[in-house]
Coordinates of C-alpha atoms in Angstrom, one line a residue:
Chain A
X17 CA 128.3 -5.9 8.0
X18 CA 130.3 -5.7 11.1
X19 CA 133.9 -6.5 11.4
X20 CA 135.4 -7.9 14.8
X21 CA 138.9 -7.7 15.1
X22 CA 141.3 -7.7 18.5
X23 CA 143.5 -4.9 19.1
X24 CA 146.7 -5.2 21.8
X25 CA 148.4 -1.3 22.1
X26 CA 151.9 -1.5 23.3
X27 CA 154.1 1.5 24.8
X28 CA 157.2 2.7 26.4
X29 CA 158.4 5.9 27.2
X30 CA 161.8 7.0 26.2
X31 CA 164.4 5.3 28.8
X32 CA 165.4 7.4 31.4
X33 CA 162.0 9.6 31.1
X34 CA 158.8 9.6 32.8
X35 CA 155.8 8.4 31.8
X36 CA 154.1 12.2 31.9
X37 CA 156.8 12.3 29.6
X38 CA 155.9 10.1 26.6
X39 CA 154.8 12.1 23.4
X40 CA 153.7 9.3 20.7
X41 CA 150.0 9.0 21.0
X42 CA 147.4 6.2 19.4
X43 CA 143.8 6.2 19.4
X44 CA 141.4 4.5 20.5
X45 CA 142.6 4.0 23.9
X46 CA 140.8 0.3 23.8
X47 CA 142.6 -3.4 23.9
X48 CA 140.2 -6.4 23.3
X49 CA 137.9 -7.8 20.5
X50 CA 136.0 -4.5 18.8
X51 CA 133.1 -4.9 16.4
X52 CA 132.4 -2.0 14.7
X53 CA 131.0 -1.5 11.2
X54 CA 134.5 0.3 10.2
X55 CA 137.7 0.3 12.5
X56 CA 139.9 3.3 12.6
X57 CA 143.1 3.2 14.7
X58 CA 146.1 5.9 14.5
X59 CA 149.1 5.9 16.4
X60 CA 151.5 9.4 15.8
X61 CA 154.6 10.4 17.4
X62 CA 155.2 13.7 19.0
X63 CA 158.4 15.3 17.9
X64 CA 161.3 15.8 20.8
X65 CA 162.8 19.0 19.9
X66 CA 159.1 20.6 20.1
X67 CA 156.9 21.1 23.3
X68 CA 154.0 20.3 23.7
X69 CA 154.4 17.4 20.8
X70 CA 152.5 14.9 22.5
X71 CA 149.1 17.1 23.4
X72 CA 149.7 17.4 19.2
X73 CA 150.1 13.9 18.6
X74 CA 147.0 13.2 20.9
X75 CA 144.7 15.6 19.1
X76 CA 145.7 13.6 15.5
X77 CA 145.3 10.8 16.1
X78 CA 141.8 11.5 18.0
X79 CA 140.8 13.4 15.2
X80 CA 141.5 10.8 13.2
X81 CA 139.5 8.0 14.3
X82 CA 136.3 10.4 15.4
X83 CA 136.4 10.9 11.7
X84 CA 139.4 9.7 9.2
X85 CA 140.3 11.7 7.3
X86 CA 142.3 10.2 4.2
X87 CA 142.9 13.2 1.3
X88 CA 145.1 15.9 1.6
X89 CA 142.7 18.7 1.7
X90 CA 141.0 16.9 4.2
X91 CA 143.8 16.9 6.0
X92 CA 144.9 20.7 5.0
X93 CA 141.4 21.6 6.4
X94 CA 141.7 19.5 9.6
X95 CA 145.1 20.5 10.4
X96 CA 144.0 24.1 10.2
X97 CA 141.0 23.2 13.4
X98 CA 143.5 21.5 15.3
X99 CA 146.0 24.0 15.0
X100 CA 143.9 26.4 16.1
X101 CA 142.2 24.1 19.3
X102 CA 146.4 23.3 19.9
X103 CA 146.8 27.4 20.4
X104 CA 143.7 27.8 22.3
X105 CA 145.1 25.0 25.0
X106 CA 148.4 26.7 25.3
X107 CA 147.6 30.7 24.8
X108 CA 146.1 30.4 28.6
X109 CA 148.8 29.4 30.1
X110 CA 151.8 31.9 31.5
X111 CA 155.3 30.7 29.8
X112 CA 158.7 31.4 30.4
X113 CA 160.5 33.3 27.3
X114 CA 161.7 29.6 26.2
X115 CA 158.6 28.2 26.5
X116 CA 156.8 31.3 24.6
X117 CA 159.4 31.0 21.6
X118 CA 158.8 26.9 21.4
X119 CA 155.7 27.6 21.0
X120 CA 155.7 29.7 18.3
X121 CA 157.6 27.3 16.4
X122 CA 155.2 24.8 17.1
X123 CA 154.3 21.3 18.1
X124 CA 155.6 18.7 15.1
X125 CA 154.2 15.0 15.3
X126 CA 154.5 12.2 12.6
X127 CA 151.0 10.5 12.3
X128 CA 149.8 7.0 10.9
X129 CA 146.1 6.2 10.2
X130 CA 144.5 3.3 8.9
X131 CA 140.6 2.8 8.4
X132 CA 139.2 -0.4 8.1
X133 CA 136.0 -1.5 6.0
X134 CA 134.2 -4.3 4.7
X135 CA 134.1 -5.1 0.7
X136 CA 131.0 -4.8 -1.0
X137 CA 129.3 -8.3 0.5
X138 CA 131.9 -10.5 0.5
X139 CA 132.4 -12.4 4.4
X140 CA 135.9 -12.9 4.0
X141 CA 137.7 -9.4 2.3
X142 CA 137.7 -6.4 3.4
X143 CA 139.5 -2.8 2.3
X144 CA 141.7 -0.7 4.2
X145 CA 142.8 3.0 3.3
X146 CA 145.7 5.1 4.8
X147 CA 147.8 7.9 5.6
X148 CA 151.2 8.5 6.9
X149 CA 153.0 11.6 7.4
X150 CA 156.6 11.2 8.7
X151 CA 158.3 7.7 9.6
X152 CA 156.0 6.0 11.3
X153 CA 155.0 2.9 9.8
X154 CA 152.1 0.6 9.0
X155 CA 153.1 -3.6 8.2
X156 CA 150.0 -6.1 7.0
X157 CA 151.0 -9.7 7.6
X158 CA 149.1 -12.4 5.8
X159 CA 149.8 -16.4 6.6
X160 CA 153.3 -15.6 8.1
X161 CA 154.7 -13.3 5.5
X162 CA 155.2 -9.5 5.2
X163 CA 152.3 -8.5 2.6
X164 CA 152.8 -4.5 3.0
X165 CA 155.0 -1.9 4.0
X166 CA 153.8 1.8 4.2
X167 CA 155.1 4.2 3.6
X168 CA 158.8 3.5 4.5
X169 CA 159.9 0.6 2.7
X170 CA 163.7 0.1 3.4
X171 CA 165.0 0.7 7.5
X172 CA 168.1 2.8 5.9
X173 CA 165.1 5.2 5.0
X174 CA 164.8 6.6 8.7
X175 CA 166.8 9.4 9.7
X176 CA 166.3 12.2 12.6
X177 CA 165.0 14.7 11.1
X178 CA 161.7 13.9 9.3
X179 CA 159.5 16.1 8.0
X180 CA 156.4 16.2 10.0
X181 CA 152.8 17.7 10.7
X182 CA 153.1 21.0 12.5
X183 CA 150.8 22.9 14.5
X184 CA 152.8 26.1 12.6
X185 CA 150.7 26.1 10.2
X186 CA 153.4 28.2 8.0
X187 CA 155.8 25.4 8.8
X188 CA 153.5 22.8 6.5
X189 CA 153.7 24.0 3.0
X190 CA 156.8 21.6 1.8
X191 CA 154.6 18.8 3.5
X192 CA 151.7 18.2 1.5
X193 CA 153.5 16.5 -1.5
X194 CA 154.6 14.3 0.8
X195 CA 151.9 12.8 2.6
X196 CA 150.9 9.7 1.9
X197 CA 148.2 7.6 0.8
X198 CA 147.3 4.3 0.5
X199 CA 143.4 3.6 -1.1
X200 CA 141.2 0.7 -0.8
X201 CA 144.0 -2.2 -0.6
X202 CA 142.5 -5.7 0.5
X203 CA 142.5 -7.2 3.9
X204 CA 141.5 -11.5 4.5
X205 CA 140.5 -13.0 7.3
X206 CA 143.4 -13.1 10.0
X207 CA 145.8 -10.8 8.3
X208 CA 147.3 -8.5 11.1
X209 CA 148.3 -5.1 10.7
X210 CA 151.1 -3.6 12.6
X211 CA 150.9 0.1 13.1
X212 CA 154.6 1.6 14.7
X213 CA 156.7 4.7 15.4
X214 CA 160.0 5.1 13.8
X215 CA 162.5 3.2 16.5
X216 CA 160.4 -0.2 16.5
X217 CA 159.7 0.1 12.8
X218 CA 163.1 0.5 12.2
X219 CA 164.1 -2.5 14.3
X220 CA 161.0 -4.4 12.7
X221 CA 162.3 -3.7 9.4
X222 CA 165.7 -4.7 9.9
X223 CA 165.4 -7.9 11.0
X224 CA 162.8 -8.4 7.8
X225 CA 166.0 -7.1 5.7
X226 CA 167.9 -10.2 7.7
X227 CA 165.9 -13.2 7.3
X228 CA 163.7 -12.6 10.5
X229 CA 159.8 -12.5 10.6
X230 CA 159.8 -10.0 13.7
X231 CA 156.1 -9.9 13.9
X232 CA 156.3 -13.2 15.6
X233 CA 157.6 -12.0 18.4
X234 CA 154.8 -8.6 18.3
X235 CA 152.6 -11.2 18.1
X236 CA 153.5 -13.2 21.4
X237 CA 152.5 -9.9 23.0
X238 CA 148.9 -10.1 22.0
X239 CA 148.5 -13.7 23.9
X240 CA 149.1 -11.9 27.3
X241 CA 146.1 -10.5 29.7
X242 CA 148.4 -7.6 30.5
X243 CA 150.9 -7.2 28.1
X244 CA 152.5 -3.7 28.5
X245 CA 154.7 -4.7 31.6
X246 CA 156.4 -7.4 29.4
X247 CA 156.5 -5.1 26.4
X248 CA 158.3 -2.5 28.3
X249 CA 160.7 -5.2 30.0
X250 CA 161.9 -6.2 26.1
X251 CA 162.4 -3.3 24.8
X252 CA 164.8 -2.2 27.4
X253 CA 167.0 -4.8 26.5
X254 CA 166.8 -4.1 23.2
X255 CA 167.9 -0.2 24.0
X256 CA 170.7 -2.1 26.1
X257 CA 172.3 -4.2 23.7
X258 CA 171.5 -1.2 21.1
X259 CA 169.4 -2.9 19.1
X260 CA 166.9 -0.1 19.2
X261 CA 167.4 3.4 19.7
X262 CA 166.4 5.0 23.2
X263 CA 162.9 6.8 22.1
X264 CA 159.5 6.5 23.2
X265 CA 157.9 3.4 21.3
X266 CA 154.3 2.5 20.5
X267 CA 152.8 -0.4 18.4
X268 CA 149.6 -1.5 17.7
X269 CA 148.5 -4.4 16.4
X270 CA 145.2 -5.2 15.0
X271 CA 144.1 -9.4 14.1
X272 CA 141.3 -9.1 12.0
X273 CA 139.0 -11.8 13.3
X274 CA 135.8 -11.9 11.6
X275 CA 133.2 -10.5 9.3
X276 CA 129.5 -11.0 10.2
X277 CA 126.0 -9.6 8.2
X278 CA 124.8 -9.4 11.2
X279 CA 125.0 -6.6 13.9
X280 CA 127.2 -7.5 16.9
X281 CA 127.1 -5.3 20.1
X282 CA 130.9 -3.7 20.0
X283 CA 132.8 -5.2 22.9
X284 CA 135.4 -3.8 24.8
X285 CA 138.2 -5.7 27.2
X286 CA 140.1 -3.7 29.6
X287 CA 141.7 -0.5 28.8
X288 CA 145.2 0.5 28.4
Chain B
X28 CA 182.1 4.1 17.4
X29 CA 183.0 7.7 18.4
X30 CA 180.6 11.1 18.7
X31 CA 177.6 8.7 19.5
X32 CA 176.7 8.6 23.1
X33 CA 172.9 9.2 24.1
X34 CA 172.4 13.1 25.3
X35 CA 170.1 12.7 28.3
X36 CA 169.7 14.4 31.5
X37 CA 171.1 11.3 33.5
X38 CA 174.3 11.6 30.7
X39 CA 174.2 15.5 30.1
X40 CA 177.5 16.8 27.7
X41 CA 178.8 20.2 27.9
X42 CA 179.5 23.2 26.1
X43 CA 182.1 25.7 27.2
X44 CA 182.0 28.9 25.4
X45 CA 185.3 31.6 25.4
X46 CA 184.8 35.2 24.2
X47 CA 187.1 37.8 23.2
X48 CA 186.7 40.8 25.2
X49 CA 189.9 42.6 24.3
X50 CA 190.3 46.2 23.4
X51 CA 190.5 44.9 19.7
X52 CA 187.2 43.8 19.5
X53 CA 186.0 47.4 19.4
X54 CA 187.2 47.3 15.5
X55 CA 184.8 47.5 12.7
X56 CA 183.3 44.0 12.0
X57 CA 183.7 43.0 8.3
X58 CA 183.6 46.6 7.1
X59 CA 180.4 47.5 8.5
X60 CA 181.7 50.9 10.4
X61 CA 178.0 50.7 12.3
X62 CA 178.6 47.6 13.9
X63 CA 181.9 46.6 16.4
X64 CA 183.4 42.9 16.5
X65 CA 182.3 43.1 20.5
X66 CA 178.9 43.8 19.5
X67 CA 178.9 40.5 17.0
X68 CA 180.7 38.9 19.7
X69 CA 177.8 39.5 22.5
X70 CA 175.2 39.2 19.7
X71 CA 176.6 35.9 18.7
X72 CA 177.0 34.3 22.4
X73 CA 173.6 35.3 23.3
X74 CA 171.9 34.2 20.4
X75 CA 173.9 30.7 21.0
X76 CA 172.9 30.4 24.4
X77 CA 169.4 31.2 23.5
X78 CA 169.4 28.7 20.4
X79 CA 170.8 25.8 23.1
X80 CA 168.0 26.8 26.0
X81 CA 164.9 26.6 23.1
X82 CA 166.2 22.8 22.1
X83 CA 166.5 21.7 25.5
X84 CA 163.1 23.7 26.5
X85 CA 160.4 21.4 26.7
X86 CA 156.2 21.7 28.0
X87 CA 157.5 21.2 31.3
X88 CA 160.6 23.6 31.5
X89 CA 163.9 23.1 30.1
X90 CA 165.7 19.7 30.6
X91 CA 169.3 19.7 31.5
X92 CA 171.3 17.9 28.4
X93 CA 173.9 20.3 28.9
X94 CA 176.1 22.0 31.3
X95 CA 177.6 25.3 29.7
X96 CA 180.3 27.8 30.5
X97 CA 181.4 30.6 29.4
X98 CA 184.7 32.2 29.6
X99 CA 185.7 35.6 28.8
X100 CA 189.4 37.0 27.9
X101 CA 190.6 40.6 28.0
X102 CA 191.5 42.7 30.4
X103 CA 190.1 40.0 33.0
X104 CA 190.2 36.3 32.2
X105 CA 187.5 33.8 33.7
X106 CA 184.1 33.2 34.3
X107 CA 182.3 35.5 32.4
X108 CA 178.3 35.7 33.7
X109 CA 177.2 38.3 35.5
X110 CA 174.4 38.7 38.2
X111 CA 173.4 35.1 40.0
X112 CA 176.1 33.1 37.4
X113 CA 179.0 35.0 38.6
X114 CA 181.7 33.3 39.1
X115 CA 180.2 30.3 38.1
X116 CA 182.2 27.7 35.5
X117 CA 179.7 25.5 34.8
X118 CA 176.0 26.0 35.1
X119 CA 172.9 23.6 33.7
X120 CA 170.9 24.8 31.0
X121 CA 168.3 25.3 32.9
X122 CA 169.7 27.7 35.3
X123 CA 171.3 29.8 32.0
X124 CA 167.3 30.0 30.5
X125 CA 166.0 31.4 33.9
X126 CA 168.8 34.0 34.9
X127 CA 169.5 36.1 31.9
X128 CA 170.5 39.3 32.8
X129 CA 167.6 41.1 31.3
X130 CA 164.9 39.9 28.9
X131 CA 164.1 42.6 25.4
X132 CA 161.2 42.5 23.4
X133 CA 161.8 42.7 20.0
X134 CA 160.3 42.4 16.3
X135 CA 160.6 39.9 13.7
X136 CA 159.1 39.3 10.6
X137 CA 157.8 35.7 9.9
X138 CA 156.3 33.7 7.5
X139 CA 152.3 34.2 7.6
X140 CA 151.6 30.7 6.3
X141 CA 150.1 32.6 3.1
X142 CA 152.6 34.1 1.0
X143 CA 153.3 37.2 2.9
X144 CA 155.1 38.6 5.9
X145 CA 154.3 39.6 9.6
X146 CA 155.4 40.9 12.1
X147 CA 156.0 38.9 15.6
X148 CA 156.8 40.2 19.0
X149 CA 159.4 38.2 20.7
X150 CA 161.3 38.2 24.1
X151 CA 164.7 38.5 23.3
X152 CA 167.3 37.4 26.5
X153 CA 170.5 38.7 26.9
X154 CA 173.1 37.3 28.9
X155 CA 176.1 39.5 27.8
X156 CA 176.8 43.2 26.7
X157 CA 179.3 44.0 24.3
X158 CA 183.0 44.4 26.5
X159 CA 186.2 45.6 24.4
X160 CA 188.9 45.9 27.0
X161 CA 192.7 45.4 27.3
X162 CA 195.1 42.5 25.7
X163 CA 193.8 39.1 24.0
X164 CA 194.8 36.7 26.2
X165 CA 193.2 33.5 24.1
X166 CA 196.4 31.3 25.8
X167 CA 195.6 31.7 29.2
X168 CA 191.5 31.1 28.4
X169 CA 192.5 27.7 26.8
X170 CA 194.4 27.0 29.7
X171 CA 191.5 27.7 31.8
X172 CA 189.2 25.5 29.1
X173 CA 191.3 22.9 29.8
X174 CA 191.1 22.4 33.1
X175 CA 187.1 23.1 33.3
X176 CA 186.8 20.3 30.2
X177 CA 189.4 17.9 32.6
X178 CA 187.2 18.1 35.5
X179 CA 184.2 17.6 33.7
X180 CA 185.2 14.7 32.0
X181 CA 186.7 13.0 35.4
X182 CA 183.0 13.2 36.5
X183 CA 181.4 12.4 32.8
X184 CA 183.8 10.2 31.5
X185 CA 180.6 8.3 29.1
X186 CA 179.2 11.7 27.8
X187 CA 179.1 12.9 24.9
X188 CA 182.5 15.0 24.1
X189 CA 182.5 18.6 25.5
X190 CA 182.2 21.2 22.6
X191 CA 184.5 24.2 23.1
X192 CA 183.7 27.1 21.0
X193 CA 185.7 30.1 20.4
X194 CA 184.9 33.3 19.4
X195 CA 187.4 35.9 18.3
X196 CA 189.4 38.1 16.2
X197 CA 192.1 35.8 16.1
X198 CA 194.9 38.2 17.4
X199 CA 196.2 36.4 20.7
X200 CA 198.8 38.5 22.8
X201 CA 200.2 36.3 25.0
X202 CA 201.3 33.6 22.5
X203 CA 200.3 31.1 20.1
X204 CA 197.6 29.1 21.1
X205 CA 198.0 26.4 18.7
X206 CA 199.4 24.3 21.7
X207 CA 196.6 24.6 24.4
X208 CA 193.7 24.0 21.8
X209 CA 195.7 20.8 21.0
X210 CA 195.9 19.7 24.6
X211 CA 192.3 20.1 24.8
X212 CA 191.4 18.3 21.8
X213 CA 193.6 15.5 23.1
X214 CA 191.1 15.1 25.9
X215 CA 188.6 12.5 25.7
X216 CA 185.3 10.4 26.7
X217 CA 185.1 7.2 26.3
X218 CA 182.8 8.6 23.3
X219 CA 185.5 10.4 21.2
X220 CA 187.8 13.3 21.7
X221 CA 186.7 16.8 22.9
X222 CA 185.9 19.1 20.1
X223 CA 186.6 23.1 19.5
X224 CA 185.2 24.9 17.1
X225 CA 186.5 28.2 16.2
X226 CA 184.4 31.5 15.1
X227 CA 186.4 34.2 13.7
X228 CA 185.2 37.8 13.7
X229 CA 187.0 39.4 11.8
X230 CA 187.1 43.2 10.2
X231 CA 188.0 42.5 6.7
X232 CA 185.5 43.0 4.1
X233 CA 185.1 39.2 2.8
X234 CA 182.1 37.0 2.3
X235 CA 181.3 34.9 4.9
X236 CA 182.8 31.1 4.8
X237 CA 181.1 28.7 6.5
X238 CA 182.8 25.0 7.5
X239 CA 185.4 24.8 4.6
X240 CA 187.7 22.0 4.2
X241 CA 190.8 23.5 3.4
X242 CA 192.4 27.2 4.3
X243 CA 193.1 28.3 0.8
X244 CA 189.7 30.3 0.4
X245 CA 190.6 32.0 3.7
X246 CA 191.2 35.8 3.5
X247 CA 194.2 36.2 6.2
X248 CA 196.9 34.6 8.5
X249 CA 194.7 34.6 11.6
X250 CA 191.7 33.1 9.8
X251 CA 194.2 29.9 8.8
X252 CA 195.2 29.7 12.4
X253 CA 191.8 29.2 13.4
X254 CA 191.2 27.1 10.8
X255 CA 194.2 24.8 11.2
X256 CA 193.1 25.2 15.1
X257 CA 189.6 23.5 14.5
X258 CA 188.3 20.1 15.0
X259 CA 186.9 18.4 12.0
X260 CA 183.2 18.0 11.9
X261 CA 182.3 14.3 13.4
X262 CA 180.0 12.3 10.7
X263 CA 176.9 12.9 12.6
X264 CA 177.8 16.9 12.5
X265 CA 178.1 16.4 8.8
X266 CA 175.6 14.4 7.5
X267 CA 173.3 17.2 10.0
X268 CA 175.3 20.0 8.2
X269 CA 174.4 18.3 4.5
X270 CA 170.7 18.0 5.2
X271 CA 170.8 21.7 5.8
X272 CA 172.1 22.2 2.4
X273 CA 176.0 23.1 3.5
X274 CA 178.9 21.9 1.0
X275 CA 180.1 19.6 3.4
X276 CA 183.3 17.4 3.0
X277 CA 185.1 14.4 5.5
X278 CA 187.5 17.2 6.2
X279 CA 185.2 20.0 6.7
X280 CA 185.9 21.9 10.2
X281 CA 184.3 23.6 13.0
X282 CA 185.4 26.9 11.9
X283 CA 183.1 30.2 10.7
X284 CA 184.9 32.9 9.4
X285 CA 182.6 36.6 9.5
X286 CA 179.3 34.1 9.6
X287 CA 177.3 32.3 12.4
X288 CA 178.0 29.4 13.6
X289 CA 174.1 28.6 15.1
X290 CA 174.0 26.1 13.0
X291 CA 175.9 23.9 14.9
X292 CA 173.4 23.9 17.8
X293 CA 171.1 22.5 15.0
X294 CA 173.3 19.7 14.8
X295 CA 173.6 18.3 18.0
X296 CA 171.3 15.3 18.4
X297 CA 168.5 14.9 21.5
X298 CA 166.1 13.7 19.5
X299 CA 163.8 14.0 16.4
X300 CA 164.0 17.3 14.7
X301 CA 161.8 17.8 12.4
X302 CA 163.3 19.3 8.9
X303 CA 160.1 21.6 8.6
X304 CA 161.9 23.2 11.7
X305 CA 164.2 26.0 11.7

């Protein structure tokens, strides 16, 4: 069974900042229709007051779609390789004293995972499993409505100091209760999934809490050849009329198109 | 709404520190007979500047949120760096973290992620010695706060409000200083008033008292003075404060008495800090 399903990834670094300087990450780095027989996508979001957050964030979420990872021993084990790859990367280069003590503190980074499958034979359901650690977010929309929010429900639940996946590995042991995990929920045809870091989730939820379905206007993103330019242009004015807060944004969005029996060649349009 | 302007390198806030070097300061601190008030008072400036440097540090160096000064007052009264900073009133962050006057290694003990303890080797920057020398003229250093804060503000008037932070015994010579600190809190942004936070070092043997709302705990007459002296911890400061367990009230202040006052550093808001962080 091969699922197809089309996959826009949206960014913007922090106002003000350059783009070297952006530290959410997501993985895979492809837009377009995918076919694969499972679909893993993770989007995490490398924590300001830390350096070297968004080499952190990068290495999570690759490490989560070369092989998801959706227990927390799995992710106690995994976080342990990482950490030390993450030390490895830095311990060659020369740092000031500042830099030296940041990194002993360690790189924090939030991180959102979802792996797609199909369901036993059935051409129209499939199952999805999860993991969040931190605020960002994960929305499934199904015929216009808001099906499922994970694992922040309510936008008065963000604040600025999350607790959040560090390369310190002393620095993790209040986390593990709180990671969490969704199992085997359902997916239909055409449901989208909306995977976010805290500002846009915060926005997205909000308007939800008002009346608003803000996934329609995600969603006129994904009908654009190059959407990223546009992306960027909105959410400036939202940080100007302080709709959103100034911090670097990522969303993406997967449509779930299609389940077939048999085997189709995985596809690929433009990269980000 | 006040205290809630974006800290950025194109909108940078500043932080304008005044020590008491006066002859004074060579006192006991809190009954510990190994350990002067000056030596608290250089620990405590140093440690500050270093806690400031490490949350503006960043991959790429540091990035300059802030602008910081740091005025001494004993038996000389200004600009208190030494080496390149001389003379200097206000410098970016980035200049303090590369021109300490001499980086120490030193040994802590940290968590080893598996129940036990270990020891790290750390660089340790210092900026300041301990001085303890002549009168304390904390009247004339608020003077001089003010007009470094005025200036600033003429060319930052959206930043976030300057943070003045004074640390002392408390015993001014030349007067009461109730007056300047409020001519400097009347200053503004168009993001709320200027704020000054007091630290008192003090040698009485008391238990430290950390951001109380009210002076009646308070051991002595110079301790209520700097307590009635302090500005009252903006929201943001104390919903910060009450997520790092404090007993924090509307009217808790910006005033330490014999304790540290680092924390507040941990307050200020660039970005997402993570609560596993400390």
């Amino acid at each position: 069974m091969t699922i197809t399903a089309q996959i826009t990834q949206l960014w913007s670094e922090k106002f003000g900042n350059t783009q070297e300087e952006y530290e959410d990450a997501f993985a895979p780095q492809i837009s377009g229709e995918v076919s694969q027989d499972t679909i893993s996508i993770a989007v995490a979001d490398g924590a300001t007051e830390s350096s070297f957050a968004g080499e952190w964030a990068r290495m999570l979420t690759n490490a989560f779609v070369s092989k998801p990872f959706l227990t927390t021993d799995k992710l106690k084990t995994l976080t342990g390789e990482l950490s030390k790859e993450w030390n490895e990367t830095i311990a060659n280069k020369e740092l000031p004293w500042y830099a030296e003590e940041k990194v002993l503190s360690g790189a924090f980074s939030t991180l959102i995972g979802i792996h797609l499958l199909t369901y036993r034979n059935y051409g129209s359901i499939g199952s999805w499993s999860a993991i969040a650690i931190g605020d960002s977010c994960l929305f499934q929309i199904r015929n216009d409505k808001l099906v499922y929010k994970f694992p922040i429900d309510n936008s008065s639940q963000f604040n600025d100091s999350p607790l959040l996946l560090s390369s310190n590995l002393s620095l993790n042991s209040q986390l593990w209760e709180e990671v969490k995990i969704q199992e085997k929920a359902f997916w239909l045809l055409e449901d989208v999934f909306i995977l976010a870091t805290d500002a846009i989730s915060k926005w997205f939820l909000s308007k939800y809490e008002n009346g608003e379905k803000p996934w329609d206007m995600l969603l006129k993103f994904t009908m654009l050849e190059q959407p990223n330019e546009s992306f960027k242009e909105w959410i400036n004015e939202l940080r100007k009329s302080s709709e959103l807060k100034n911090d670097d944004v990522t969303v993406v969005i997967i449509k779930m198109k299609s389940i077939s029996k048999s085997p189709i060649q995985s596809t690929e349009k433009g990269k980000s | 709404m006040a205290y809630t302007a974006e800290i950025s390198r194109s909108n940078p806030s500043c932080f304008l520190f005044l020590i008491d070097q006066s002859g004074s300061m060579a006192d006991s601190f809190g009954g510990d007979l190994g350990k002067s008030k000056a030596d608290s008072v250089a620990d405590a400036i140093n440690r500050l500047l270093q806690n400031l440097v490490i949350k503006c540090a960043k991959s790429e160096g540091v990035r300059d949120y802030y602008y910081v000064g740091v005025v001494g007052y004993g038996a000389v009264v200004g600009p208190a760096f030494s080496g390149p900073l001389a003379g200097q009133e206000l410098i970016p962050i980035s200049q303090i973290a590369n021109m300490p006057a001499r980086i120490e290694e030193r040994t802590r003990k940290v968590d080893d992620g598996a129940g036990g303890l270990v020891d790290q080797r750390i660089k340790f920057p210092i900026w300041f010695d301990p001085i303890a020398n002549g009168g304390t003229p904390m009247c004339q250093a608020l003077s001089i706060a003010k007009r470094i804060i005025e200036n600033w503000i003429n060319q930052h008037p959206d930043c976030f409000p300057p943070i003045v932070i004074n640390i002392t015994d408390g015993e001014a010579t030349d007067g009461d200083p109730s007056f300047n600190v409020e001519e400097i809190k009347r200053l503004s942004t168009n993001d709320g008033n200027v704020l000054l936070f007091n630290a008192h070092l003090s040698s009485t043997r008391a238990n430290p008292i950390e951001f109380p709302d009210s002076s009646t705990e308070l051991p002595d007459q110079f301790a209520r003075l700097l307590f009635n002296m302090s500005s009252t911890l903006p929201p943001y400061m104390q919903d910060a404060a009450k997520l790092e367990g404090y007993k924090i009230t509307e009217n808790s202040r910006g005033f330490v008495f014999n304790a540290d006052i680092i924390s507040v550093i941990r307050f200020l808001d660039i970005g997402t800090r993570p609560s596993n962080l400390r």
